[in-house]
Coordinates of C-alpha atoms and ligand atoms in Angstrom, one line a residue:
M1 CA 152.8 49.4 184.4
R2 CA 152.0 53.1 184.5
H3 CA 148.5 52.2 183.5
F4 CA 148.3 49.7 186.2
F5 CA 149.1 52.3 188.9
L6 CA 146.6 54.7 187.4
Y7 CA 144.0 52.0 187.4
C8 CA 144.7 51.2 191.1
F9 CA 144.5 54.9 191.9
L10 CA 141.1 55.3 190.2
I11 CA 139.7 52.1 191.9
G12 CA 140.9 53.4 195.2
L13 CA 139.3 56.8 194.6
V14 CA 136.0 55.3 193.7
A15 CA 136.1 53.0 196.7
C16 CA 136.9 55.9 198.9
V17 CA 134.1 58.1 197.6
S18 CA 131.6 55.2 197.7
R19 CA 132.6 54.3 201.3
E20 CA 132.1 57.9 202.4
N21 CA 128.9 58.5 200.5
P22 CA 127.4 55.4 198.9
Q23 CA 124.1 57.1 198.2
P24 CA 123.2 60.7 197.3
Y25 CA 121.2 63.0 199.6
Q26 CA 117.8 64.3 198.5
I27 CA 116.1 67.5 199.6
S28 CA 112.3 67.8 199.7
Q29 CA 111.0 71.3 200.5
G30 CA 108.1 73.6 200.5
E31 CA 105.8 75.6 202.7
T32 CA 103.6 74.4 205.6
M33 CA 102.1 75.9 208.9
G34 CA 103.0 79.4 207.9
T35 CA 106.7 78.6 207.4
Y36 CA 109.1 76.5 205.4
Y37 CA 109.9 72.9 205.5
R38 CA 113.1 71.3 204.4
V39 CA 113.8 67.6 204.6
T40 CA 117.3 66.3 203.7
Y41 CA 117.7 62.5 203.6
R42 CA 120.0 59.9 202.2
G43 CA 118.8 57.5 199.5
T44 CA 118.2 57.2 195.8
D45 CA 114.4 57.9 195.9
T46 CA 112.8 61.2 196.4
F47 CA 109.7 61.5 198.6
D48 CA 108.5 65.0 197.7
R49 CA 104.9 63.9 197.1
Q50 CA 104.6 61.6 200.1
L51 CA 106.1 64.1 202.6
D52 CA 103.9 66.9 201.2
S53 CA 100.8 64.9 201.5
L54 CA 101.5 64.0 205.1
L55 CA 101.8 67.7 205.9
I56 CA 98.6 68.5 204.0
A57 CA 96.8 65.7 205.9
A58 CA 98.1 67.0 209.3
N59 CA 97.0 70.6 208.5
E60 CA 93.5 69.4 207.5
E61 CA 93.1 68.4 211.1
L62 CA 95.3 70.9 213.0
S63 CA 95.2 74.3 211.2
T64 CA 93.0 77.0 212.6
Y65 CA 93.6 78.9 209.3
I66 CA 91.7 76.2 207.4
P67 CA 88.0 76.8 208.0
Q68 CA 87.1 73.1 207.3
S69 CA 89.9 71.6 209.4
V70 CA 88.8 69.4 212.3
I71 CA 90.1 71.9 214.8
S72 CA 88.3 74.8 213.2
R73 CA 85.1 72.8 213.2
F74 CA 85.6 72.1 216.9
N75 CA 86.2 75.8 217.5
R76 CA 82.9 76.7 215.9
L77 CA 81.0 74.0 217.8
S78 CA 78.3 75.1 220.3
A79 CA 78.6 73.8 223.8
G80 CA 76.7 70.5 224.2
D81 CA 76.9 69.6 220.5
T82 CA 79.1 66.8 219.4
L83 CA 81.5 66.8 216.4
V84 CA 81.8 63.4 214.8
I85 CA 84.5 62.4 212.4
D86 CA 84.3 59.1 210.5
Y87 CA 87.8 58.1 209.7
G88 CA 86.7 55.0 207.8
E89 CA 87.2 51.3 208.1
G90 CA 90.5 50.1 209.7
V91 CA 91.8 53.4 210.8
D92 CA 93.4 53.7 214.2
V93 CA 91.7 56.8 215.4
E94 CA 94.0 57.2 218.5
V95 CA 97.0 57.9 216.3
R96 CA 95.2 60.4 214.0
H97 CA 96.7 64.0 214.0
L98 CA 94.3 65.9 216.3
Y99 CA 93.9 63.0 218.6
A100 CA 97.6 62.6 219.0
N101 CA 98.0 66.4 219.6
L102 CA 95.2 66.4 222.2
D103 CA 96.8 63.5 224.1
A104 CA 100.3 65.1 224.0
S105 CA 98.9 68.6 224.9
T106 CA 97.0 67.2 227.9
F107 CA 100.1 65.5 229.1
I108 CA 102.4 68.6 228.7
H109 CA 99.7 70.9 230.2
T110 CA 99.8 68.9 233.4
L111 CA 103.6 68.5 233.3
T112 CA 104.1 72.2 233.0
D113 CA 101.6 73.1 235.7
G114 CA 99.4 74.8 233.1
A115 CA 102.1 77.0 231.5
F116 CA 101.3 75.2 228.2
N117 CA 97.6 75.4 227.5
P118 CA 96.1 74.5 224.1
C119 CA 92.9 76.4 225.0
V120 CA 94.6 79.8 224.7
M121 CA 92.9 80.4 221.3
P122 CA 90.4 83.1 222.3
L123 CA 93.2 85.1 223.9
V124 CA 95.5 84.5 221.0
N125 CA 92.8 85.9 218.7
Y126 CA 92.1 88.8 221.1
W127 CA 95.8 89.8 221.2
G128 CA 96.0 89.7 217.4
F129 CA 98.1 86.6 216.8
G130 CA 95.4 84.2 215.7
Y131 CA 93.2 83.3 212.8
T132 CA 90.9 86.3 213.2
G133 CA 93.7 88.6 212.0
R134 CA 96.8 90.4 212.9
E135 CA 95.2 93.4 214.5
P136 CA 97.3 95.0 217.3
V137 CA 95.4 95.8 220.5
T138 CA 95.7 99.5 221.0
Q139 CA 93.5 99.8 224.1
V140 CA 93.7 96.9 226.5
D141 CA 90.2 95.9 227.8
S142 CA 91.1 94.0 231.0
V143 CA 87.5 93.0 231.7
R144 CA 87.4 91.3 228.4
V145 CA 90.8 89.6 229.0
D146 CA 89.4 88.3 232.3
S147 CA 86.3 86.9 230.7
L148 CA 88.3 85.2 227.9
L149 CA 90.6 83.8 230.6
G150 CA 87.5 81.8 231.8
L151 CA 87.6 80.0 228.4
V152 CA 91.2 78.8 228.8
D153 CA 89.9 75.5 230.3
L154 CA 91.2 72.2 229.0
S155 CA 88.9 70.2 231.3
S156 CA 85.9 71.4 229.4
V157 CA 87.2 69.7 226.2
K158 CA 86.1 66.1 225.8
Y159 CA 87.3 63.7 223.1
W160 CA 87.0 60.0 222.6
N161 CA 86.7 57.4 219.9
E162 CA 84.4 54.4 219.2
G163 CA 85.8 52.2 216.5
R164 CA 86.3 54.3 213.4
F165 CA 84.5 57.4 214.8
F166 CA 86.1 60.3 216.6
F167 CA 84.0 62.5 218.9
M168 CA 84.6 65.9 220.4
T169 CA 82.5 68.2 222.6
K170 CA 83.0 71.3 224.7
E171 CA 81.2 71.9 228.0
K172 CA 81.7 75.7 228.0
P173 CA 80.5 77.8 225.1
G174 CA 83.4 79.7 223.4
V175 CA 86.2 77.3 224.3
E176 CA 88.6 76.9 221.4
L177 CA 91.8 75.0 220.7
D178 CA 95.1 76.2 219.3
M179 CA 97.8 73.6 218.5
S180 CA 100.3 76.2 217.1
A181 CA 102.8 75.6 219.9
I182 CA 103.0 71.9 219.4
A183 CA 101.9 71.1 215.8
K184 CA 105.1 72.0 214.1
G185 CA 107.0 69.6 216.4
Y186 CA 104.4 67.0 215.8
A187 CA 104.8 67.4 212.0
V188 CA 108.5 67.1 212.3
D189 CA 108.1 63.7 214.1
L190 CA 105.5 62.6 211.5
L191 CA 107.9 63.1 208.6
A192 CA 110.9 61.7 210.6
E193 CA 108.9 58.5 211.5
W194 CA 107.6 58.1 208.0
L195 CA 111.2 58.2 206.7
E196 CA 112.4 55.7 209.2
D197 CA 109.4 53.4 208.3
N198 CA 110.6 53.7 204.7
G199 CA 114.1 52.6 205.4
V200 CA 115.8 56.0 205.7
G201 CA 118.6 56.0 208.3
D202 CA 120.1 59.5 207.7
Y203 CA 117.9 62.5 207.7
L204 CA 117.3 66.0 209.0
V205 CA 113.7 67.2 209.1
D206 CA 113.3 70.9 209.6
I207 CA 110.0 72.8 209.8
G208 CA 110.6 76.5 210.5
G209 CA 113.6 75.8 212.7
E210 CA 112.1 72.9 214.7
A211 CA 114.2 69.9 213.7
R212 CA 114.9 66.3 214.2
G213 CA 118.0 64.4 212.9
L214 CA 119.1 60.8 212.6
G215 CA 122.4 59.5 211.3
V216 CA 124.8 61.8 209.5
N217 CA 124.8 64.5 206.8
A218 CA 126.6 64.3 203.4
K219 CA 129.9 65.2 205.1
G220 CA 129.5 62.2 207.3
R221 CA 128.9 64.4 210.4
V222 CA 126.1 64.4 212.9
W223 CA 123.4 66.9 211.9
S224 CA 123.5 70.3 213.4
T225 CA 121.2 73.3 213.5
G226 CA 121.6 76.9 214.6
V227 CA 120.0 79.0 217.4
N228 CA 119.3 82.5 216.1
T229 CA 120.6 85.5 217.9
P230 CA 117.4 86.7 219.8
E231 CA 117.5 90.4 218.9
E232 CA 115.0 92.2 216.9
D233 CA 117.5 93.8 214.6
A234 CA 119.8 90.8 214.3
A235 CA 120.3 89.4 210.8
L236 CA 117.9 86.5 210.1
D237 CA 120.9 84.2 209.8
A238 CA 122.9 85.5 212.8
L239 CA 123.6 82.5 215.0
F240 CA 124.1 82.5 218.7
A241 CA 124.9 78.8 219.1
V242 CA 125.0 75.6 217.1
I243 CA 123.3 72.5 218.4
E244 CA 124.1 68.9 217.3
L245 CA 121.3 66.4 216.9
P246 CA 122.5 62.8 217.4
D247 CA 119.1 61.1 217.0
K248 CA 117.5 64.0 218.8
A249 CA 115.0 66.8 218.1
V250 CA 115.2 70.5 218.9
A251 CA 112.6 73.2 219.1
T252 CA 113.2 76.9 219.8
S253 CA 110.7 79.5 221.0
G254 CA 111.3 83.2 221.1
N255 CA 109.5 86.5 221.4
Y256 CA 112.0 88.6 219.5
R257 CA 110.3 88.4 216.1
N258 CA 106.5 87.8 216.5
F259 CA 105.4 90.9 218.5
Y260 CA 104.1 94.4 218.1
E261 CA 104.6 97.6 220.0
V262 CA 101.9 100.0 221.3
D263 CA 103.0 103.1 223.2
G264 CA 106.4 101.6 223.9
Q265 CA 104.9 98.4 225.3
K266 CA 105.7 95.1 223.5
F267 CA 103.1 92.5 223.0
S268 CA 104.2 89.0 221.9
H269 CA 102.6 85.8 220.8
T270 CA 103.4 83.8 224.0
I271 CA 100.3 84.0 226.2
N272 CA 100.5 83.4 229.9
P273 CA 97.4 81.2 230.5
K274 CA 97.3 82.4 234.2
T275 CA 97.1 86.1 233.5
G276 CA 95.6 86.2 230.0
F277 CA 98.3 88.6 228.9
P278 CA 101.2 88.1 226.5
E279 CA 104.2 87.1 228.6
R280 CA 107.3 89.2 228.3
N281 CA 110.1 88.5 230.7
R282 CA 113.9 88.5 230.4
L283 CA 113.9 85.1 228.7
L284 CA 114.4 85.9 225.0
S285 CA 114.9 82.4 223.5
V286 CA 114.6 78.8 224.6
S287 CA 115.9 75.7 222.7
I288 CA 114.8 72.4 224.0
V289 CA 116.4 69.1 223.0
A290 CA 114.3 65.9 223.4
G291 CA 113.8 62.5 221.9
D292 CA 110.8 63.8 219.9
C293 CA 110.1 67.2 218.5
M294 CA 106.5 67.4 219.7
T295 CA 107.7 67.4 223.3
A296 CA 110.5 69.8 222.6
D297 CA 108.1 72.3 220.8
A298 CA 105.5 72.3 223.6
L299 CA 108.1 72.5 226.4
A300 CA 109.9 75.4 224.6
T301 CA 106.7 77.5 224.7
A302 CA 106.0 76.5 228.3
C303 CA 109.5 77.7 229.3
M304 CA 108.9 81.1 227.6
V305 CA 105.8 81.4 229.9
K306 CA 107.7 80.3 233.0
G307 CA 110.7 82.6 232.5
M308 CA 114.0 82.4 234.3
P309 CA 115.1 80.8 236.6
E310 CA 111.9 78.7 236.9
A311 CA 112.2 77.4 233.3
L312 CA 115.8 76.1 233.9
H313 CA 114.8 74.5 237.2
F314 CA 111.8 72.9 235.5
I315 CA 113.9 71.4 232.6
E316 CA 116.5 70.1 235.1
E317 CA 113.8 68.1 236.7
Q318 CA 112.8 66.4 233.5
D319 CA 114.4 63.1 232.3
S320 CA 115.9 63.1 228.8
V321 CA 115.2 66.7 228.1
E322 CA 117.8 69.5 228.0
G323 CA 117.4 73.3 227.5
Y324 CA 119.5 76.2 226.3
F325 CA 118.3 79.6 227.5
I326 CA 119.2 83.1 226.3
F327 CA 118.1 85.9 228.5
S328 CA 119.0 89.6 228.9
D329 CA 120.9 90.3 232.1
D330 CA 120.7 93.4 234.3
T331 CA 122.7 95.5 231.8
G332 CA 120.7 94.2 228.8
N333 CA 123.4 91.8 227.6
L334 CA 122.4 88.5 226.0
T335 CA 123.4 85.8 228.4
P336 CA 123.2 82.0 227.7
E337 CA 122.6 79.5 230.4
Y338 CA 121.9 75.8 229.9
S339 CA 120.8 72.6 231.8
S340 CA 123.5 70.3 233.1
G341 CA 123.3 67.8 230.2
F342 CA 123.1 70.3 227.4
S343 CA 126.8 70.6 226.7
T344 CA 126.7 67.2 224.9
Y345 CA 124.7 68.9 222.2
L346 CA 126.6 72.2 221.9
K347 CA 128.8 72.2 218.9
S348 CA 132.2 73.5 219.8
E349 CA 133.9 76.1 217.5
E350 CA 136.0 74.4 214.9
Ligands
LIG401 P1 106.3 79.6 217.0 O1 104.9 79.6 216.5 O2 107.0 80.9 216.7 O3 107.0 78.4 216.6 P2 105.7 78.6 219.6 O4 106.0 77.2 219.3 O5 106.2 79.2 220.9 O6 106.3 79.6 218.6 O7 104.1 78.8 219.6 C1 103.5 80.0 219.8 C2 102.1 80.0 219.5 O8 101.4 79.0 220.3 C3 101.3 81.3 219.6 O9 101.3 82.0 218.4 C4 99.9 80.8 220.0 O10 99.2 80.5 218.9 C5 100.2 79.6 220.8 N1 100.4 79.8 222.3 C6 100.7 81.0 222.9 N2 100.8 80.9 224.2 C7 100.6 79.5 224.5 C8 100.6 78.8 225.7 N3 100.9 79.3 226.8 N4 100.3 77.4 225.5 C9 100.0 76.9 224.3 N5 100.0 77.6 223.2 C10 100.3 78.9 223.2
LIG402 MG1 106.4 75.7 220.7

């Protein structure tokens, strides 16, 4: 009899464990796009190799740090010349990496009234945040900034496809593309959609803090991710807020880490495409929640350019997009403000 009870207890225990967590969680991780990636997903198979090769393939089109990438070849192209990429038989060119980023960039560029502009590359290089090297500008040459501003012109970039061939031209010499503000979000979606296509129903894809989650984590809870405290001297893991991702993506932009200082003036990597200068305003960090990470990523950068309160007003106008903003108030205190639907995603203190 004693054995019978013990037996029942053990069966119950196994049933309980397997109901809560019938399959283990896998982690695939590594480096990409100048940062880390970490993919956590439920299932018995590991997809290290597949996920890594997806990221490599995306970078071979999108990275300005790879001289032979498609974007780098476009950037070196002379005006009037045409870049031709043969993707081979049966490939749907319109869903290829650069094509997809160009389509999304054009859409977000219009939506944000030009605050997001993928043609900022010459200015990003000038200010020392691009592929030509991390050289701080010690003497600002405003005549040069003005002339580079003339190259921030998306209408001079033309791209199209004919069957398996992808074509690109630029109408103005010197126009260059930079997908840094949208490519990480794109890559998050790429991995997330690959996992879904391969039957994974519970995952969190995280590339350098841009994330997308579906289903639940190993504890059976909705995935969550932290918003860092936007202060230069804050600990790298200091969290200001925690955001839940019930089948949603989040992207955060901030100017508190990627900047340099010359004669007390701070220059950061967000470029205002209207002035040609790095944008610094009271807005220190923006987290955007959207259905896809690509949109979230690009909108977060656009919000940094817009500043407060325009960024908040802009996000309120968008359907299915919410934003969490941290800015410094008159006395320099960090103050959060968020769009009306954002509270659903804010994890309450437990
Ligand atoms: P992070 O690279 O830290 O994730 P963002 O997503 O905000 O930050 O992207 C910033 C990068 O995007 C810059 O380093 C620059 O290459 C590019 N960029 C800067 N300003 C703009 C802009 N207004 N529109 C589009 N891209 C931009
Ligand atoms: Mg961005």
